[in-house]
Every structure is written in structure tokens, then in C-alpha cells.
C-alpha positions as a printed NumPy array, in Angstrom:
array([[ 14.026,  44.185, -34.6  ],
       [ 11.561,  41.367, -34.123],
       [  9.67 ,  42.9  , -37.338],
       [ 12.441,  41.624, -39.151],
       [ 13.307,  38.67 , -37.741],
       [  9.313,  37.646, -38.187],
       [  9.726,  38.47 , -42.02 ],
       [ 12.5  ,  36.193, -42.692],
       [ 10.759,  33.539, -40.538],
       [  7.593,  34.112, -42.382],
       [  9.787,  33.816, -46.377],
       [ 11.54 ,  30.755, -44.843],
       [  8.083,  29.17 , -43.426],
       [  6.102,  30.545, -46.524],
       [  7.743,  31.706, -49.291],
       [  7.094,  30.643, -52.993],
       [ 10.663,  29.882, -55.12 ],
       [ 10.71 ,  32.222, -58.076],
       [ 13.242,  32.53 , -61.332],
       [ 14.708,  36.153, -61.165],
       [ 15.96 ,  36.666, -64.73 ],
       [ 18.073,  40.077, -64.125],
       [ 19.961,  37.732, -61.615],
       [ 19.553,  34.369, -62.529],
       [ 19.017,  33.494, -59.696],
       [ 16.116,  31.921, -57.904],
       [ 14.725,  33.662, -54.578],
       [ 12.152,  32.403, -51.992],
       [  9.773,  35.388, -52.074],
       [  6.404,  36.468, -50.405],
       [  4.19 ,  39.196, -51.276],
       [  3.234,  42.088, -48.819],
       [  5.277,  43.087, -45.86 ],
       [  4.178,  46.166, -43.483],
       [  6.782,  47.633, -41.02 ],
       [  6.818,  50.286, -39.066],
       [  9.337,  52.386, -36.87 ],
       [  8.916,  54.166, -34.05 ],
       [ 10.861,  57.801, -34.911],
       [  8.755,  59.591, -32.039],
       [ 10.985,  57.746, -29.668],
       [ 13.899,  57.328, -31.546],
       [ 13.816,  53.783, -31.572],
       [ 16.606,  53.186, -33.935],
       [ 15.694,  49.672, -36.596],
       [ 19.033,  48.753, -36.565],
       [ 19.86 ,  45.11 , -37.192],
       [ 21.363,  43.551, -34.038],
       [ 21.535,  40.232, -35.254],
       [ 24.591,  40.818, -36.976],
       [ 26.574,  43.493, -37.841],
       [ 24.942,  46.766, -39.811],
       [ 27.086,  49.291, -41.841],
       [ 24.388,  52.078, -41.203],
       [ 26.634,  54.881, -42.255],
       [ 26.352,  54.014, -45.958],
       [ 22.906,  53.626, -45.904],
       [ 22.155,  57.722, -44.295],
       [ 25.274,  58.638, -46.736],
       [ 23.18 ,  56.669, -50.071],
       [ 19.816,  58.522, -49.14 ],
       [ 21.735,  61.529, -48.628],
       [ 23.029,  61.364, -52.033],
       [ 19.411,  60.699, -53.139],
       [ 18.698,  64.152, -51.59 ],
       [ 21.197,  65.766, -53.269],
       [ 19.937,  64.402, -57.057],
       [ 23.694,  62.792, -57.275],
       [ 23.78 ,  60.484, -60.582],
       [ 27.29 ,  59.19 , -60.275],
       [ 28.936,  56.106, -58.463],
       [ 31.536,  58.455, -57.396],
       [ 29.531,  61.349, -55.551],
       [ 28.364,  58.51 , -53.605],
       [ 31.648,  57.103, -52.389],
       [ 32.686,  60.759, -51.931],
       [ 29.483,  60.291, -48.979],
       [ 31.096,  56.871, -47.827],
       [ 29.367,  54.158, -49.937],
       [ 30.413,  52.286, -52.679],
       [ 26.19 ,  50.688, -52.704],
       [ 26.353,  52.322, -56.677],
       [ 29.464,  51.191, -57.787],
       [ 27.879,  47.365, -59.145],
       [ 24.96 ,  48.553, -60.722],
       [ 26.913,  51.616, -62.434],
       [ 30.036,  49.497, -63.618],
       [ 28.933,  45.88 , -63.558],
       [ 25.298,  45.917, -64.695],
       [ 26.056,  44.381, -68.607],
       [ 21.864,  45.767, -69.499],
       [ 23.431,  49.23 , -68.515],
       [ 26.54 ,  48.789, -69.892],
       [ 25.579,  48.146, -73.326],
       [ 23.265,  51.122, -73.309],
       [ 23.63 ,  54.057, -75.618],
       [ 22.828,  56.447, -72.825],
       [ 25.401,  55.149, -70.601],
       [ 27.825,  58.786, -70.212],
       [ 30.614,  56.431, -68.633],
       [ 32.745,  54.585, -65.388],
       [ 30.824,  55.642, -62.629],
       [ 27.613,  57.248, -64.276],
       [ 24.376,  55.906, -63.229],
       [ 21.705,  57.752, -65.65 ],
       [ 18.504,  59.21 , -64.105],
       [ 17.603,  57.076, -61.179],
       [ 16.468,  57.608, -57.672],
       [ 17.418,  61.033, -56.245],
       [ 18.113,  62.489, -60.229],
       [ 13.843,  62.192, -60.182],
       [ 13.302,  63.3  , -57.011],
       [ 14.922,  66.432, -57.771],
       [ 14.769,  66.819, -61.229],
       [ 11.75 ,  65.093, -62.529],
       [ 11.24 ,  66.614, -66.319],
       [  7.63 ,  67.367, -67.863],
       [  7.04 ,  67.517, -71.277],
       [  8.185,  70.64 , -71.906],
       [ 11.675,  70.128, -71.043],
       [ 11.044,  71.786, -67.796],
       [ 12.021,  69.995, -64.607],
       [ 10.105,  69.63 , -61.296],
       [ 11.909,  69.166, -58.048],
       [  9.559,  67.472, -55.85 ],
       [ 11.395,  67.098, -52.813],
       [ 11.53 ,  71.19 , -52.172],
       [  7.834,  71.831, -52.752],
       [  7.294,  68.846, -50.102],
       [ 10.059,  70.81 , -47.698],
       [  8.282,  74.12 , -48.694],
       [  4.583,  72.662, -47.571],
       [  5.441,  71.18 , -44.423],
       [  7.5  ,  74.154, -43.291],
       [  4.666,  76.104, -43.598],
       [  1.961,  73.569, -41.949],
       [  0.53 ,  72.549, -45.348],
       [ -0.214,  68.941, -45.925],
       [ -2.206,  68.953, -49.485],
       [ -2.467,  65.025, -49.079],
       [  0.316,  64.762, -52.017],
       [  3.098,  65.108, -50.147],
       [  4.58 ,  62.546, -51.935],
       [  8.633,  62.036, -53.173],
       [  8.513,  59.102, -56.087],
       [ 11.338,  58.045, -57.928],
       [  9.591,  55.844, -60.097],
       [  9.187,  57.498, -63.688],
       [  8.123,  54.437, -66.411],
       [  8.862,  57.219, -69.175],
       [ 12.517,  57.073, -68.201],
       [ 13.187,  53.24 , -66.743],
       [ 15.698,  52.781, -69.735],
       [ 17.447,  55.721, -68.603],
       [ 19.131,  54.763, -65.748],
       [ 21.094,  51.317, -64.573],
       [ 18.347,  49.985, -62.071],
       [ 15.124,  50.611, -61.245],
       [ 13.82 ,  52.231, -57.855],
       [ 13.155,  49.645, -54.919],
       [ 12.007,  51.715, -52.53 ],
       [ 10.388,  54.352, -54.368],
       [  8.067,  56.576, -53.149],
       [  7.795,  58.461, -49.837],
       [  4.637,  59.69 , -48.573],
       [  4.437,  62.805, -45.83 ],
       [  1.475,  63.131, -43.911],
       [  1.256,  65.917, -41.46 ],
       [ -1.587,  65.563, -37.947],
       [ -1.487,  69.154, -36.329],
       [  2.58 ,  68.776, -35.516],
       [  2.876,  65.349, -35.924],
       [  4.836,  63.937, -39.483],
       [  4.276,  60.887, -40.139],
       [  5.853,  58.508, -43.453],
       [  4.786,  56.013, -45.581],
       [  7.517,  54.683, -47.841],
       [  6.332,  51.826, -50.749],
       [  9.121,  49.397, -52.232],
       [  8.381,  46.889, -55.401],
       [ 11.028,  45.077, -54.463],
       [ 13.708,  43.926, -50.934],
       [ 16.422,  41.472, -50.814],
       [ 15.701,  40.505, -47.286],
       [ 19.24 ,  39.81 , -45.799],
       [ 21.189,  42.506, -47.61 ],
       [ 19.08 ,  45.2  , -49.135],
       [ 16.197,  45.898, -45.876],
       [ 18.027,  46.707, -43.263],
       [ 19.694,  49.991, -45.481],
       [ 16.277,  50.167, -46.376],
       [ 15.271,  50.232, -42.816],
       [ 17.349,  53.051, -41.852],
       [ 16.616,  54.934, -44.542],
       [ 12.921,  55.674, -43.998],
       [ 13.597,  56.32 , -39.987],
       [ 16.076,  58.546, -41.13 ],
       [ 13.979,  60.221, -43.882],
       [ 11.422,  61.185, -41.698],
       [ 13.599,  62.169, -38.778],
       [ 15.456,  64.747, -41.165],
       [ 12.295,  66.146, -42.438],
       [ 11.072,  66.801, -38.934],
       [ 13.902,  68.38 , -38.146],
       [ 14.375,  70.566, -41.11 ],
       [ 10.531,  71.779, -40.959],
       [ 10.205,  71.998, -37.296],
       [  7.999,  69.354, -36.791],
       [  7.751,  66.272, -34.315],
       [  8.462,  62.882, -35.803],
       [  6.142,  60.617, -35.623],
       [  6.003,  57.017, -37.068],
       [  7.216,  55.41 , -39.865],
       [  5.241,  53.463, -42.273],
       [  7.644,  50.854, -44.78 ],
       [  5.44 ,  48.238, -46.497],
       [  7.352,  45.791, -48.727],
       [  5.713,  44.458, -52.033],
       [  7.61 ,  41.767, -52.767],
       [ 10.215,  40.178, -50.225],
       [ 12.514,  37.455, -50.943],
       [ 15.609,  35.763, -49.74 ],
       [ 18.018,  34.983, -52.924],
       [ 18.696,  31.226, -52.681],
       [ 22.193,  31.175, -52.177],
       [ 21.507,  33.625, -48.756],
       [ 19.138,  30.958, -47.27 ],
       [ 21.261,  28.623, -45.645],
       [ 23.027,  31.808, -43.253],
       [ 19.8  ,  33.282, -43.095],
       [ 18.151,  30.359, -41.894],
       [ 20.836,  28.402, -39.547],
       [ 23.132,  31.949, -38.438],
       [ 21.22 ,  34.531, -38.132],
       [ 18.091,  33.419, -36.839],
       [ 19.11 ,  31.394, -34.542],
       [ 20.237,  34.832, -32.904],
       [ 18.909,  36.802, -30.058],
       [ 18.122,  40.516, -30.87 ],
       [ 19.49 ,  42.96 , -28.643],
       [ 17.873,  46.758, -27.488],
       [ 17.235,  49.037, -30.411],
       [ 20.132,  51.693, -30.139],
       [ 19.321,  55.526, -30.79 ],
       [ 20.164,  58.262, -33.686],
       [ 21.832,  61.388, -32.798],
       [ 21.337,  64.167, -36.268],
       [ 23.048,  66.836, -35.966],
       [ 20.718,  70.103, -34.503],
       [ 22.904,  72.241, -36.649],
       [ 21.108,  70.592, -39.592],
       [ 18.182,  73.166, -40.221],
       [ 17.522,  73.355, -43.722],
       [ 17.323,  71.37 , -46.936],
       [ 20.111,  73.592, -48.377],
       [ 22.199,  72.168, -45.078],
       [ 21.689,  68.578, -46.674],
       [ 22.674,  69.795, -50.187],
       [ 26.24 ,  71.226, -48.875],
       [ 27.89 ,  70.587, -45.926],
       [ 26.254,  68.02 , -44.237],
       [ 28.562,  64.658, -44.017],
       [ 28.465,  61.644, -42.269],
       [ 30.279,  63.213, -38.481],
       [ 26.721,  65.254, -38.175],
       [ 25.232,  61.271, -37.539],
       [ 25.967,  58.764, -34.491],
       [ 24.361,  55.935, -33.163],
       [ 24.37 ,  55.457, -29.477],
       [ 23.949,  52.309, -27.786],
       [ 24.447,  50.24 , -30.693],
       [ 25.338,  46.037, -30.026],
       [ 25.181,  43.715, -32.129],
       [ 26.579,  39.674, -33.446],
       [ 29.453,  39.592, -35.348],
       [ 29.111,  40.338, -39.246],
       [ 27.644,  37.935, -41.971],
       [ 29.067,  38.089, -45.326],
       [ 26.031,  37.924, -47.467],
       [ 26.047,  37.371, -51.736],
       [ 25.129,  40.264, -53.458],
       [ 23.427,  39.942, -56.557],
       [ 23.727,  42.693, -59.213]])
């Protein structure tokens, strides 16, 4: 928790002002940011400071898992995070891929499970990863990445956090999770719970111990209409104890994720927290 409140200190003490032309917006941004979670002990990084919506943010990821490409698989999970960028983003409306309402081209979890080669064949990189570990094999490319610069124009945004990095010490797994890009107030704390999450599904599906989580941030920023709550709400909070995440033990396999796994096999226990702040989102 104080990892975050330390970043947004640090933008608000630090941070350079910078035109973002996708948004139009400016955003007080600083480069480099290094988190890190503790799974081992379930310490949970949910925000406390205000009010966190962490069941969208397991149900996007999960989606991510599952190579969905549609606004409405997501919401099907219980979050609406695609429904902007795949209806609202004019770039992606006007392009000729575009299949329709709802469709959000081959982003994120479509790469992750379907990369293609050159031949027209497709790689799924997240079940030779599941595959490895399961067996004890790290190869030292271990690595998920949803960044593909042959396809960009294919889909409606491009990856923030994208690429995910297993490491495995005897029993141990460990993560290290890169994102280009983090709208501080609204985008890290999903972002957050997604790596802890990650990783603490991965142990569990390959029978290893979790061990830390490594998140480090490229470029950070606070959008400009965001600083003012930012600045005189929430960090003039107090953070309260880290809560903990209960999975599921039922969940066993990566074909469990894929089909029946919903948001009831997830809880948070312990969890307080201030009262909500409405942030701007900026598509």
C-alpha cells in the first residue's frame, strides 16, 4: 500500500507535464516505477485508500487467459473495463478491421493465446509456460507477451501491461510483469491485482509455491484533470492492513480457468477501505 501511495507522491513531487495526443490530454508523468508484492504471504495490494472494484480486475485477466476478443465475453466475467476502447475509441472505429459493437481485434489475451507466425500457424504461449512449470522446467523464457508490433493496427489499444515473466528457484515461482504505460489513480491498482493474482494462479495450477511479485512501471502519470483528488483526497488518507485472497483449491488446471471458473471461486478477506473516488477516465 505505501508503494503506491510513494508513487503518486513521487509524480506529484516530480513529475514532468506531457501532451498525450490519443487523449488530449496532458498528464504529469515520471519514468520508471518498481513494485513488488508479497504473494508468498498473501499480502493482498489492494488499495485501501479508497474504494477498489477488484472483482473486475481478476474477471479482465481472466478473460485475457481465456484469448476473449470481445467487449461482451468480458462483461459476461463482470467487467465492462473493454466496453470504451471497443465502442468509443474513434482510431478503432474507423478501422477496416473493426468486425463490430463489442469486438476488440487481436489484443491482449487474443496474443497470448493465439500469437500467429508466418505461416499462418498460431502459437499459444501461455500453455507451453503452464506445460514447463508443471513439469519443473524453467528454460529462462518463460515469458507471456502481448505485445506484437506486426499486429498494433489490429486491435483497439495497445497492451499496458504486457509481458509476464515466470521464473522458477527449486519450488519457488516468482513474476516479473513490464508495463509501457499506467494511469496512476485508475488503471494501477487493476494492474496491481492482476500480477498478484497471475502468479498466485500459476502456482496453484502447477503445484508450486508463490513467491514474489515483480511489477515495474515504464512510464507513470497522473492525467491532469485526476490531480487535484489525487493530491488533496486521497493522499491525505491513512492506508489500512493489506487484506488476503482466497482462490478457489478446486482450481487445478489451466483448462479449469478456460471453463468454469467465475468470479464466486475468488474472495477477499479482511478487506477496509475509504469511501470511493470517482476518477475521469480517459479513452
Amino acid at each position: 500500500m505505501r508503494q503506491y501511495l510513494d508513487l503518486c507522491q513521487r509524480i506529484i513531487d516530480q513529475g514532468t507535464w506531457v501532451e498525450n495526443e490519443r487523449t488530449g490530454k496532458r498528464c504529469l508523468t515520471v519514468i520508471n516505477a518498481d513494485l513488488t508484492y508479497d504473494v508468498a504471504n498473501n499480502q493482498f495490494p489492494l488499495i485501501t485508500t479508497r474504494k477498489s472494484y477488484w472483482k473486475a480486475a481478476i474477471a479482465e485477466f481472466l478473460g485475457y487467459i481465456r484469448g476473449y476478443d470481445n467487449a461482451a465475453d468480458f462483461r459476461k466475467l463482470g467487467t465492462k473495463t473493454w466496453d470504451a476502447n471497443a465502442n468509443e475509441n474513434l482510431a478503432w472505429l474507423n478501422n477496416p478491421v473493426r468486425k463490430g459493437t463489442d469486438d476488440m481485434g487481436r489484443v491482449y489475451g487474443v496474443q497470448g493465446r493465439s500469437w500467429r507466425k508466418p505461416n499462418g500457424e498460431t502459437v499459444d504461449q501461455l500453455r507451453k509456460i503452464v506445460n514447463n512449470l508443471s513439469k519443473g522446467i524453467d528454460d529462462r523464457g518463460e515469458i507471456l507477451t502481448f505485445f506484437n508490433p506486426g499486429e498494433i493496427d489490429l486491435g483497439c489499444l495497445r497492451p499496458c501491461m504486457h509481458t509476464h515473466t515466470f521464473s522458477l528457484l527449486g519450488d519457488t515461482l516468482y513474476l516479473t510483469s513490464y508495463q509501457r504505460s499506467c494511469d496512476v489513480p485508475l488503471g494501477l491498482n487493476f494492474n496491481q491485482i492482476q500480477v498478484f493474482t497471475f502468479l498466485a494462479l500459476m502456482a496453484q495450477i502447477t503445484g508450486k509455491k508463490p513467491g514474489q511479485a515483480y511489477h515495474k512501471i515504464i512510464n507513470a502519470h497522473i492525467y491532469e484533470d485526476q490531480l487535484e483528488l489525487m493530491r488533496d483526497v486521497q493522499l491525505k488518507r491513512e492506508p489500512l492492513p493489506l487484506p488476503k485472497l482466497e482462490i478457489n483449491p478446486d482450481i487445478k488446471t489451466l483448462e479449469d480457468l478456460e471453463t468454469w471458473v467465475t468470479m464466486d471461486d475468488f474472495k477477499v478477506i479482511g478487506y477496509e477501505c475509504h469511501e470511493a473516488i470517482k476518477y475521469p477516465f480517459s479513452v
